[in-house]
Amino acid sequence: MNFNNVKVPKMPGGGAISALIKVGVIGGLGLYAATHSLYNVEGGHRAIMFNRIVGVKDKVYPEGTHLMIPWFERPVIYDVRARPNLVESTTGSHDLQMVKIGLRVLTRPVADQLPTIYRTLGENYNERVLPSIIHETLKAVVAQYNASQLITQRETVSREIRKILTERAAYFNIALDDVSITSLTFGKEFTIAIEAKQVAAQEAERAKFIVEKAEQDKKGAIIRAQGEATSAQLIGQAIAKNPAFITLRKIEAAREIAQTISKSSNKVYLNADDLLLNLQEMKLDNSQ
């Protein structure tokens, strides 16, 4: 059977369908280009552009909405805000004591150098750089101090660590905003030695206080004895000059006894002898 001479009838409206398909394809491509040619850079972020032809561009894009060529270009967005990094390292001090030191570092990438950071370190620059330089810096600085100096000169140690870390991080285009020591933990033997030293110091202070108290008590006893001797001497001189002084003291004693008995809730009857009120036997000098 020969099909060469067979005629296929034309479908009515075939040209409209073809045009509609063309319009749909063009519209789809246009929609794809419109949705993939814009990108946003949020606050606190910066973007660089990777081009499939020329590679990473040197321009850094700020916050806002920007244009790009779909498929040919791809934005790489970096967070340029300071982020905390906690690192712990175990190292030895100058007197060979093991020290576990915790460090908190606030870091951020230098925004103008983001293309270089992407070329050399990639997006996870923190994980590639910070642990190594922090551990190395801590070991180098801690080895210069004794264990006791790490406690008493903590601010100096922190300042020296920050200085060295800032210089090392700047080589990788990373800025350090703050460096602080969060924890210092020593070995068990050193901790026991410190506790024993503190106890000994407290005992020494207590012994010193006891000695000083004994000295003060001794001085007080001497002063009291001198006062009593002086008082007895004065009383003797007063009696020798005026015998009525004894009578005056008897009257004062009787008054004190009477006041004490008057405050008691019980009734007490005493004669004049018990109250030292036997005034009729007292010889008062009325000549004066």
PDB file of C-alpha atoms in Angstrom:
ATOM      1  CA  MET A   1       0.000   0.000   0.000  1.00  0.00           C
ATOM      2  CA  ASN A   2       1.467   3.352  -1.061  1.00  0.00           C
ATOM      3  CA  PHE A   3       1.055   6.217   1.456  1.00  0.00           C
ATOM      4  CA  ASN A   4       2.947   8.810  -0.557  1.00  0.00           C
ATOM      5  CA  ASN A   5      -0.114  10.190  -2.226  1.00  0.00           C
ATOM      6  CA  VAL A   6      -2.283  10.238   0.892  1.00  0.00           C
ATOM      7  CA  LYS A   7      -3.333  13.771   1.902  1.00  0.00           C
ATOM      8  CA  VAL A   8      -3.713  14.642   5.582  1.00  0.00           C
ATOM      9  CA  PRO A   9      -6.562  17.020   6.160  1.00  0.00           C
ATOM     10  CA  LYS A  10      -5.645  20.273   7.969  1.00  0.00           C
ATOM     11  CA  MET A  11      -7.084  20.762  11.440  1.00  0.00           C
ATOM     12  CA  PRO A  12      -9.128  23.876  11.806  1.00  0.00           C
ATOM     13  CA  GLY A  13      -7.503  26.471  14.197  1.00  0.00           C
ATOM     14  CA  GLY A  14      -4.012  24.910  14.018  1.00  0.00           C
ATOM     15  CA  GLY A  15      -2.295  28.294  13.628  1.00  0.00           C
ATOM     16  CA  ALA A  16      -3.956  29.695  16.783  1.00  0.00           C
ATOM     17  CA  ILE A  17      -2.816  26.733  18.854  1.00  0.00           C
ATOM     18  CA  SER A  18       0.760  27.164  17.632  1.00  0.00           C
ATOM     19  CA  ALA A  19       0.690  30.852  18.464  1.00  0.00           C
ATOM     20  CA  LEU A  20      -0.754  30.088  21.878  1.00  0.00           C
ATOM     21  CA  ILE A  21       2.042  27.629  22.578  1.00  0.00           C
ATOM     22  CA  LYS A  22       4.612  30.192  21.541  1.00  0.00           C
ATOM     23  CA  VAL A  23       3.041  32.804  23.806  1.00  0.00           C
ATOM     24  CA  GLY A  24       2.996  30.336  26.706  1.00  0.00           C
ATOM     25  CA  VAL A  25       6.640  29.409  26.222  1.00  0.00           C
ATOM     26  CA  ILE A  26       7.698  33.039  25.994  1.00  0.00           C
ATOM     27  CA  GLY A  27       5.563  33.947  29.006  1.00  0.00           C
ATOM     28  CA  GLY A  28       7.026  31.080  31.033  1.00  0.00           C
ATOM     29  CA  LEU A  29      10.554  32.119  30.183  1.00  0.00           C
ATOM     30  CA  GLY A  30       9.739  35.692  31.061  1.00  0.00           C
ATOM     31  CA  LEU A  31       8.205  34.675  34.384  1.00  0.00           C
ATOM     32  CA  TYR A  32      11.235  32.511  35.185  1.00  0.00           C
ATOM     33  CA  ALA A  33      13.569  35.386  34.344  1.00  0.00           C
ATOM     34  CA  ALA A  34      11.544  37.818  36.451  1.00  0.00           C
ATOM     35  CA  THR A  35      11.471  35.579  39.525  1.00  0.00           C
ATOM     36  CA  HIS A  36      15.127  34.535  39.260  1.00  0.00           C
ATOM     37  CA  SER A  37      16.678  37.868  38.356  1.00  0.00           C
ATOM     38  CA  LEU A  38      16.040  39.516  41.764  1.00  0.00           C
ATOM     39  CA  TYR A  39      17.474  38.683  45.173  1.00  0.00           C
ATOM     40  CA  ASN A  40      17.316  40.346  48.590  1.00  0.00           C
ATOM     41  CA  VAL A  41      20.112  41.111  51.048  1.00  0.00           C
ATOM     42  CA  GLU A  42      18.710  41.287  54.573  1.00  0.00           C
ATOM     43  CA  GLY A  43      19.856  43.639  57.315  1.00  0.00           C
ATOM     44  CA  GLY A  44      23.245  42.815  58.783  1.00  0.00           C
ATOM     45  CA  HIS A  45      24.238  40.863  55.637  1.00  0.00           C
ATOM     46  CA  ARG A  46      26.368  41.469  52.568  1.00  0.00           C
ATOM     47  CA  ALA A  47      26.404  39.648  49.217  1.00  0.00           C
ATOM     48  CA  ILE A  48      28.967  38.811  46.589  1.00  0.00           C
ATOM     49  CA  MET A  49      28.237  37.522  43.077  1.00  0.00           C
ATOM     50  CA  PHE A  50      29.544  34.354  41.463  1.00  0.00           C
ATOM     51  CA  ASN A  51      29.459  34.453  37.674  1.00  0.00           C
ATOM     52  CA  ARG A  52      29.776  31.254  35.650  1.00  0.00           C
ATOM     53  CA  ILE A  53      31.990  33.040  33.117  1.00  0.00           C
ATOM     54  CA  VAL A  54      34.246  35.413  35.110  1.00  0.00           C
ATOM     55  CA  GLY A  55      34.051  33.759  38.536  1.00  0.00           C
ATOM     56  CA  VAL A  56      33.698  35.711  41.786  1.00  0.00           C
ATOM     57  CA  LYS A  57      33.216  39.427  41.268  1.00  0.00           C
ATOM     58  CA  ASP A  58      35.067  41.908  43.476  1.00  0.00           C
ATOM     59  CA  LYS A  59      31.993  44.024  44.187  1.00  0.00           C
ATOM     60  CA  VAL A  60      30.247  43.671  47.568  1.00  0.00           C
ATOM     61  CA  TYR A  61      26.495  44.274  47.480  1.00  0.00           C
ATOM     62  CA  PRO A  62      24.871  46.049  50.468  1.00  0.00           C
ATOM     63  CA  GLU A  63      21.448  45.507  51.985  1.00  0.00           C
ATOM     64  CA  GLY A  64      18.442  45.719  49.681  1.00  0.00           C
ATOM     65  CA  THR A  65      17.131  44.184  46.426  1.00  0.00           C
ATOM     66  CA  HIS A  66      19.529  43.614  43.522  1.00  0.00           C
ATOM     67  CA  LEU A  67      19.465  42.288  39.952  1.00  0.00           C
ATOM     68  CA  MET A  68      21.279  39.245  38.588  1.00  0.00           C
ATOM     69  CA  ILE A  69      21.374  37.218  35.395  1.00  0.00           C
ATOM     70  CA  PRO A  70      19.488  33.945  35.930  1.00  0.00           C
ATOM     71  CA  TRP A  71      21.566  30.767  35.730  1.00  0.00           C
ATOM     72  CA  PHE A  72      24.713  32.718  34.832  1.00  0.00           C
ATOM     73  CA  GLU A  73      24.999  34.410  38.240  1.00  0.00           C
ATOM     74  CA  ARG A  74      24.481  33.186  41.800  1.00  0.00           C
ATOM     75  CA  PRO A  75      24.606  35.406  44.926  1.00  0.00           C
ATOM     76  CA  VAL A  76      26.544  34.313  48.032  1.00  0.00           C
ATOM     77  CA  ILE A  77      25.231  36.040  51.153  1.00  0.00           C
ATOM     78  CA  TYR A  78      27.317  36.505  54.316  1.00  0.00           C
ATOM     79  CA  ASP A  79      26.216  37.472  57.805  1.00  0.00           C
ATOM     80  CA  VAL A  80      28.518  40.353  58.823  1.00  0.00           C
ATOM     81  CA  ARG A  81      27.159  40.720  62.362  1.00  0.00           C
ATOM     82  CA  ALA A  82      29.324  39.748  65.341  1.00  0.00           C
ATOM     83  CA  ARG A  83      28.786  36.150  66.408  1.00  0.00           C
ATOM     84  CA  PRO A  84      30.013  34.465  69.616  1.00  0.00           C
ATOM     85  CA  ASN A  85      32.351  31.494  69.448  1.00  0.00           C
ATOM     86  CA  LEU A  86      33.047  29.433  72.574  1.00  0.00           C
ATOM     87  CA  VAL A  87      36.282  27.464  72.576  1.00  0.00           C
ATOM     88  CA  GLU A  88      37.806  25.381  75.386  1.00  0.00           C
ATOM     89  CA  SER A  89      41.428  24.288  75.438  1.00  0.00           C
ATOM     90  CA  THR A  90      43.504  22.232  77.868  1.00  0.00           C
ATOM     91  CA  THR A  91      47.128  23.307  78.112  1.00  0.00           C
ATOM     92  CA  GLY A  92      50.029  23.540  80.555  1.00  0.00           C
ATOM     93  CA  SER A  93      51.151  26.574  82.549  1.00  0.00           C
ATOM     94  CA  HIS A  94      54.723  27.732  83.133  1.00  0.00           C
ATOM     95  CA  ASP A  95      54.933  25.679  86.361  1.00  0.00           C
ATOM     96  CA  LEU A  96      53.641  22.558  84.537  1.00  0.00           C
ATOM     97  CA  GLN A  97      50.090  22.705  85.916  1.00  0.00           C
ATOM     98  CA  MET A  98      47.314  21.527  83.611  1.00  0.00           C
ATOM     99  CA  VAL A  99      44.776  24.277  82.962  1.00  0.00           C
ATOM    100  CA  LYS A 100      41.447  24.022  81.168  1.00  0.00           C
ATOM    101  CA  ILE A 101      40.610  27.492  79.859  1.00  0.00           C
ATOM    102  CA  GLY A 102      37.377  28.588  78.179  1.00  0.00           C
ATOM    103  CA  LEU A 103      37.386  31.520  75.777  1.00  0.00           C
ATOM    104  CA  ARG A 104      34.484  33.511  74.288  1.00  0.00           C
ATOM    105  CA  VAL A 105      35.303  35.351  71.059  1.00  0.00           C
ATOM    106  CA  LEU A 106      33.042  37.739  69.118  1.00  0.00           C
ATOM    107  CA  THR A 107      34.008  37.596  65.431  1.00  0.00           C
ATOM    108  CA  ARG A 108      32.728  38.957  62.135  1.00  0.00           C
ATOM    109  CA  PRO A 109      34.077  38.979  58.583  1.00  0.00           C
ATOM    110  CA  VAL A 110      35.543  42.171  57.168  1.00  0.00           C
ATOM    111  CA  ALA A 111      32.811  43.233  54.735  1.00  0.00           C
ATOM    112  CA  ASP A 112      35.152  44.741  52.136  1.00  0.00           C
ATOM    113  CA  GLN A 113      37.148  41.499  51.925  1.00  0.00           C
ATOM    114  CA  LEU A 114      34.252  39.070  51.406  1.00  0.00           C
ATOM    115  CA  PRO A 115      35.336  38.099  47.852  1.00  0.00           C
ATOM    116  CA  THR A 116      38.792  37.168  49.167  1.00  0.00           C
ATOM    117  CA  ILE A 117      37.275  35.247  52.085  1.00  0.00           C
ATOM    118  CA  TYR A 118      35.056  33.286  49.688  1.00  0.00           C
ATOM    119  CA  ARG A 119      37.978  32.467  47.389  1.00  0.00           C
ATOM    120  CA  THR A 120      40.329  31.346  50.165  1.00  0.00           C
ATOM    121  CA  LEU A 121      38.108  30.021  52.964  1.00  0.00           C
ATOM    122  CA  GLY A 122      34.584  29.587  51.623  1.00  0.00           C
ATOM    123  CA  GLU A 123      31.402  30.225  53.534  1.00  0.00           C
ATOM    124  CA  ASN A 124      32.301  28.317  56.712  1.00  0.00           C
ATOM    125  CA  TYR A 125      35.386  30.420  57.430  1.00  0.00           C
ATOM    126  CA  ASN A 126      34.836  30.308  61.219  1.00  0.00           C
ATOM    127  CA  GLU A 127      35.120  26.526  61.424  1.00  0.00           C
ATOM    128  CA  ARG A 128      38.234  26.521  59.249  1.00  0.00           C
ATOM    129  CA  VAL A 129      40.216  29.267  60.975  1.00  0.00           C
ATOM    130  CA  LEU A 130      39.115  30.065  64.533  1.00  0.00           C
ATOM    131  CA  PRO A 131      39.641  26.715  66.344  1.00  0.00           C
ATOM    132  CA  SER A 132      43.238  26.376  65.174  1.00  0.00           C
ATOM    133  CA  ILE A 133      44.399  29.929  65.886  1.00  0.00           C
ATOM    134  CA  ILE A 134      42.562  30.077  69.246  1.00  0.00           C
ATOM    135  CA  HIS A 135      44.081  26.809  70.504  1.00  0.00           C
ATOM    136  CA  GLU A 136      47.556  27.836  69.374  1.00  0.00           C
ATOM    137  CA  THR A 137      47.257  31.293  70.957  1.00  0.00           C
ATOM    138  CA  LEU A 138      45.971  29.924  74.267  1.00  0.00           C
ATOM    139  CA  LYS A 139      48.810  27.423  74.524  1.00  0.00           C
ATOM    140  CA  ALA A 140      51.411  30.094  73.733  1.00  0.00           C
ATOM    141  CA  VAL A 141      50.075  32.644  76.247  1.00  0.00           C
ATOM    142  CA  VAL A 142      49.224  30.291  79.127  1.00  0.00           C
ATOM    143  CA  ALA A 143      52.720  28.750  78.963  1.00  0.00           C
ATOM    144  CA  GLN A 144      54.175  32.144  79.959  1.00  0.00           C
ATOM    145  CA  TYR A 145      52.359  32.321  83.328  1.00  0.00           C
ATOM    146  CA  ASN A 146      52.262  30.244  86.482  1.00  0.00           C
ATOM    147  CA  ALA A 147      48.953  28.791  87.593  1.00  0.00           C
ATOM    148  CA  SER A 148      48.610  31.343  90.393  1.00  0.00           C
ATOM    149  CA  GLN A 149      49.367  34.210  87.995  1.00  0.00           C
ATOM    150  CA  LEU A 150      46.547  33.092  85.710  1.00  0.00           C
ATOM    151  CA  ILE A 151      44.191  33.847  88.598  1.00  0.00           C
ATOM    152  CA  THR A 152      45.731  37.047  89.946  1.00  0.00           C
ATOM    153  CA  GLN A 153      46.588  38.516  86.520  1.00  0.00           C
ATOM    154  CA  ARG A 154      43.513  37.361  84.650  1.00  0.00           C
ATOM    155  CA  GLU A 155      42.899  40.731  82.977  1.00  0.00           C
ATOM    156  CA  THR A 156      46.484  40.897  81.715  1.00  0.00           C
ATOM    157  CA  VAL A 157      46.266  37.375  80.317  1.00  0.00           C
ATOM    158  CA  SER A 158      42.970  38.166  78.571  1.00  0.00           C
ATOM    159  CA  ARG A 159      44.431  41.363  77.076  1.00  0.00           C
ATOM    160  CA  GLU A 160      47.473  39.516  75.707  1.00  0.00           C
ATOM    161  CA  ILE A 161      45.309  36.751  74.226  1.00  0.00           C
ATOM    162  CA  ARG A 162      43.137  39.369  72.524  1.00  0.00           C
ATOM    163  CA  LYS A 163      46.165  41.167  71.072  1.00  0.00           C
ATOM    164  CA  ILE A 164      47.623  38.013  69.518  1.00  0.00           C
ATOM    165  CA  LEU A 165      44.266  36.705  68.292  1.00  0.00           C
ATOM    166  CA  THR A 166      43.420  40.034  66.653  1.00  0.00           C
ATOM    167  CA  GLU A 167      46.671  39.986  64.718  1.00  0.00           C
ATOM    168  CA  ARG A 168      46.238  36.359  63.662  1.00  0.00           C
ATOM    169  CA  ALA A 169      42.588  36.789  62.637  1.00  0.00           C
ATOM    170  CA  ALA A 170      43.333  39.961  60.634  1.00  0.00           C
ATOM    171  CA  TYR A 171      45.553  37.858  58.360  1.00  0.00           C
ATOM    172  CA  PHE A 172      42.407  35.910  57.380  1.00  0.00           C
ATOM    173  CA  ASN A 173      40.258  39.094  57.073  1.00  0.00           C
ATOM    174  CA  ILE A 174      38.334  38.327  60.255  1.00  0.00           C
ATOM    175  CA  ALA A 175      37.646  41.080  62.815  1.00  0.00           C
ATOM    176  CA  LEU A 176      37.527  40.392  66.580  1.00  0.00           C
ATOM    177  CA  ASP A 177      35.196  42.635  68.598  1.00  0.00           C
ATOM    178  CA  ASP A 178      35.715  41.061  72.023  1.00  0.00           C
ATOM    179  CA  VAL A 179      37.771  38.340  73.709  1.00  0.00           C
ATOM    180  CA  SER A 180      37.039  37.220  77.276  1.00  0.00           C
ATOM    181  CA  ILE A 181      38.031  34.308  79.506  1.00  0.00           C
ATOM    182  CA  THR A 182      34.886  32.517  80.667  1.00  0.00           C
ATOM    183  CA  SER A 183      36.366  29.729  82.800  1.00  0.00           C
ATOM    184  CA  LEU A 184      39.617  28.577  84.383  1.00  0.00           C
ATOM    185  CA  THR A 185      39.817  25.044  85.727  1.00  0.00           C
ATOM    186  CA  PHE A 186      42.971  23.563  87.214  1.00  0.00           C
ATOM    187  CA  GLY A 187      44.042  20.007  87.916  1.00  0.00           C
ATOM    188  CA  LYS A 188      42.898  18.123  91.010  1.00  0.00           C
ATOM    189  CA  GLU A 189      46.307  18.273  92.720  1.00  0.00           C
ATOM    190  CA  PHE A 190      46.604  22.020  92.254  1.00  0.00           C
ATOM    191  CA  THR A 191      43.059  22.577  93.532  1.00  0.00           C
ATOM    192  CA  ILE A 192      43.824  20.555  96.687  1.00  0.00           C
ATOM    193  CA  ALA A 193      47.030  22.543  97.188  1.00  0.00           C
ATOM    194  CA  ILE A 194      45.169  25.839  96.846  1.00  0.00           C
ATOM    195  CA  GLU A 195      42.542  24.736  99.382  1.00  0.00           C
ATOM    196  CA  ALA A 196      45.258  23.651 101.817  1.00  0.00           C
ATOM    197  CA  LYS A 197      47.027  26.980 101.380  1.00  0.00           C
ATOM    198  CA  GLN A 198      43.813  28.879 102.077  1.00  0.00           C
ATOM    199  CA  VAL A 199      43.156  26.813 105.212  1.00  0.00           C
ATOM    200  CA  ALA A 200      46.717  27.445 106.438  1.00  0.00           C
ATOM    201  CA  ALA A 201      46.337  31.169 105.790  1.00  0.00           C
ATOM    202  CA  GLN A 202      43.062  31.226 107.745  1.00  0.00           C
ATOM    203  CA  GLU A 203      44.663  29.344 110.638  1.00  0.00           C
ATOM    204  CA  ALA A 204      47.574  31.789 110.651  1.00  0.00           C
ATOM    205  CA  GLU A 205      45.185  34.727 110.746  1.00  0.00           C
ATOM    206  CA  ARG A 206      43.244  33.088 113.578  1.00  0.00           C
ATOM    207  CA  ALA A 207      46.451  32.484 115.581  1.00  0.00           C
ATOM    208  CA  LYS A 208      47.496  36.081 114.972  1.00  0.00           C
ATOM    209  CA  PHE A 209      44.120  37.276 116.250  1.00  0.00           C
ATOM    210  CA  ILE A 210      44.446  35.124 119.391  1.00  0.00           C
ATOM    211  CA  VAL A 211      47.915  36.522 120.112  1.00  0.00           C
ATOM    212  CA  GLU A 212      46.719  40.101 119.605  1.00  0.00           C
ATOM    213  CA  LYS A 213      43.708  39.451 121.841  1.00  0.00           C
ATOM    214  CA  ALA A 214      45.978  38.056 124.577  1.00  0.00           C
ATOM    215  CA  GLU A 215      48.191  41.125 124.312  1.00  0.00           C
ATOM    216  CA  GLN A 216      45.167  43.394 124.621  1.00  0.00           C
ATOM    217  CA  ASP A 217      43.853  41.405 127.605  1.00  0.00           C
ATOM    218  CA  LYS A 218      47.284  41.687 129.255  1.00  0.00           C
ATOM    219  CA  LYS A 219      47.371  45.439 128.720  1.00  0.00           C
ATOM    220  CA  GLY A 220      43.805  45.702 130.040  1.00  0.00           C
ATOM    221  CA  ALA A 221      44.669  43.753 133.199  1.00  0.00           C
ATOM    222  CA  ILE A 222      47.698  45.966 133.813  1.00  0.00           C
ATOM    223  CA  ILE A 223      45.650  49.099 133.337  1.00  0.00           C
ATOM    224  CA  ARG A 224      42.930  47.791 135.705  1.00  0.00           C
ATOM    225  CA  ALA A 225      45.504  46.850 138.330  1.00  0.00           C
ATOM    226  CA  GLN A 226      47.113  50.259 138.073  1.00  0.00           C
ATOM    227  CA  GLY A 227      43.703  51.879 138.358  1.00  0.00           C
ATOM    228  CA  GLU A 228      42.787  49.844 141.436  1.00  0.00           C
ATOM    229  CA  ALA A 229      46.141  50.625 143.054  1.00  0.00           C
ATOM    230  CA  THR A 230      45.703  54.302 142.354  1.00  0.00           C
ATOM    231  CA  SER A 231      42.127  54.151 143.686  1.00  0.00           C
ATOM    232  CA  ALA A 232      43.233  52.412 146.887  1.00  0.00           C
ATOM    233  CA  GLN A 233      45.980  54.982 147.363  1.00  0.00           C
ATOM    234  CA  LEU A 234      43.550  57.829 146.923  1.00  0.00           C
ATOM    235  CA  ILE A 235      41.050  56.254 149.326  1.00  0.00           C
ATOM    236  CA  GLY A 236      43.789  55.777 151.915  1.00  0.00           C
ATOM    237  CA  GLN A 237      44.831  59.381 151.573  1.00  0.00           C
ATOM    238  CA  ALA A 238      41.193  60.514 151.894  1.00  0.00           C
ATOM    239  CA  ILE A 239      40.689  58.452 155.061  1.00  0.00           C
ATOM    240  CA  ALA A 240      43.897  59.746 156.569  1.00  0.00           C
ATOM    241  CA  LYS A 241      42.914  63.345 155.914  1.00  0.00           C
ATOM    242  CA  ASN A 242      39.207  63.031 156.855  1.00  0.00           C
ATOM    243  CA  PRO A 243      37.804  60.043 158.839  1.00  0.00           C
ATOM    244  CA  ALA A 244      34.276  61.068 157.811  1.00  0.00           C
ATOM    245  CA  PHE A 245      35.008  59.592 154.379  1.00  0.00           C
ATOM    246  CA  ILE A 246      34.253  56.098 155.763  1.00  0.00           C
ATOM    247  CA  THR A 247      30.947  57.321 157.147  1.00  0.00           C
ATOM    248  CA  LEU A 248      30.016  58.728 153.726  1.00  0.00           C
ATOM    249  CA  ARG A 249      30.771  55.385 152.092  1.00  0.00           C
ATOM    250  CA  LYS A 250      28.585  53.576 154.686  1.00  0.00           C
ATOM    251  CA  ILE A 251      25.675  55.911 153.900  1.00  0.00           C
ATOM    252  CA  GLU A 252      26.091  55.271 150.152  1.00  0.00           C
ATOM    253  CA  ALA A 253      26.177  51.497 150.707  1.00  0.00           C
ATOM    254  CA  ALA A 254      23.038  51.667 152.860  1.00  0.00           C
ATOM    255  CA  ARG A 255      21.263  53.584 150.133  1.00  0.00           C
ATOM    256  CA  GLU A 256      22.176  50.971 147.513  1.00  0.00           C
ATOM    257  CA  ILE A 257      20.943  48.148 149.777  1.00  0.00           C
ATOM    258  CA  ALA A 258      17.675  49.950 150.399  1.00  0.00           C
ATOM    259  CA  GLN A 259      17.101  50.552 146.673  1.00  0.00           C
ATOM    260  CA  THR A 260      17.753  46.898 145.853  1.00  0.00           C
ATOM    261  CA  ILE A 261      15.372  45.628 148.563  1.00  0.00           C
ATOM    262  CA  SER A 262      12.646  48.109 147.578  1.00  0.00           C
ATOM    263  CA  LYS A 263      12.532  46.641 144.056  1.00  0.00           C
ATOM    264  CA  SER A 264      11.946  43.107 145.360  1.00  0.00           C
ATOM    265  CA  SER A 265       8.399  41.677 145.320  1.00  0.00           C
ATOM    266  CA  ASN A 266       8.913  40.077 148.750  1.00  0.00           C
ATOM    267  CA  LYS A 267       8.612  41.953 152.005  1.00  0.00           C
ATOM    268  CA  VAL A 268      11.880  42.106 153.925  1.00  0.00           C
ATOM    269  CA  TYR A 269      12.438  43.560 157.401  1.00  0.00           C
ATOM    270  CA  LEU A 270      15.965  44.418 158.357  1.00  0.00           C
ATOM    271  CA  ASN A 271      17.315  46.245 161.324  1.00  0.00           C
ATOM    272  CA  ALA A 272      19.558  49.210 161.142  1.00  0.00           C
ATOM    273  CA  ASP A 273      22.693  47.121 161.598  1.00  0.00           C
ATOM    274  CA  ASP A 274      21.902  45.029 158.503  1.00  0.00           C
ATOM    275  CA  LEU A 275      21.255  48.160 156.507  1.00  0.00           C
ATOM    276  CA  LEU A 276      24.433  49.756 157.830  1.00  0.00           C
ATOM    277  CA  LEU A 277      22.242  52.545 159.202  1.00  0.00           C
ATOM    278  CA  ASN A 278      23.549  52.485 162.766  1.00  0.00           C
ATOM    279  CA  LEU A 279      24.197  56.153 162.461  1.00  0.00           C
ATOM    280  CA  GLN A 280      24.035  56.728 166.188  1.00  0.00           C
ATOM    281  CA  GLU A 281      27.312  54.918 166.571  1.00  0.00           C
ATOM    282  CA  MET A 282      28.929  57.041 163.853  1.00  0.00           C
ATOM    283  CA  LYS A 283      30.918  59.989 165.094  1.00  0.00           C
ATOM    284  CA  LEU A 284      30.356  62.786 162.661  1.00  0.00           C
ATOM    285  CA  ASP A 285      32.539  65.828 162.830  1.00  0.00           C
ATOM    286  CA  ASN A 286      30.122  68.768 163.052  1.00  0.00           C
ATOM    287  CA  SER A 287      32.782  71.310 163.651  1.00  0.00           C
ATOM    288  CA  GLN A 288      33.228  71.904 159.907  1.00  0.00           C
TER     289      GLN A 288
END
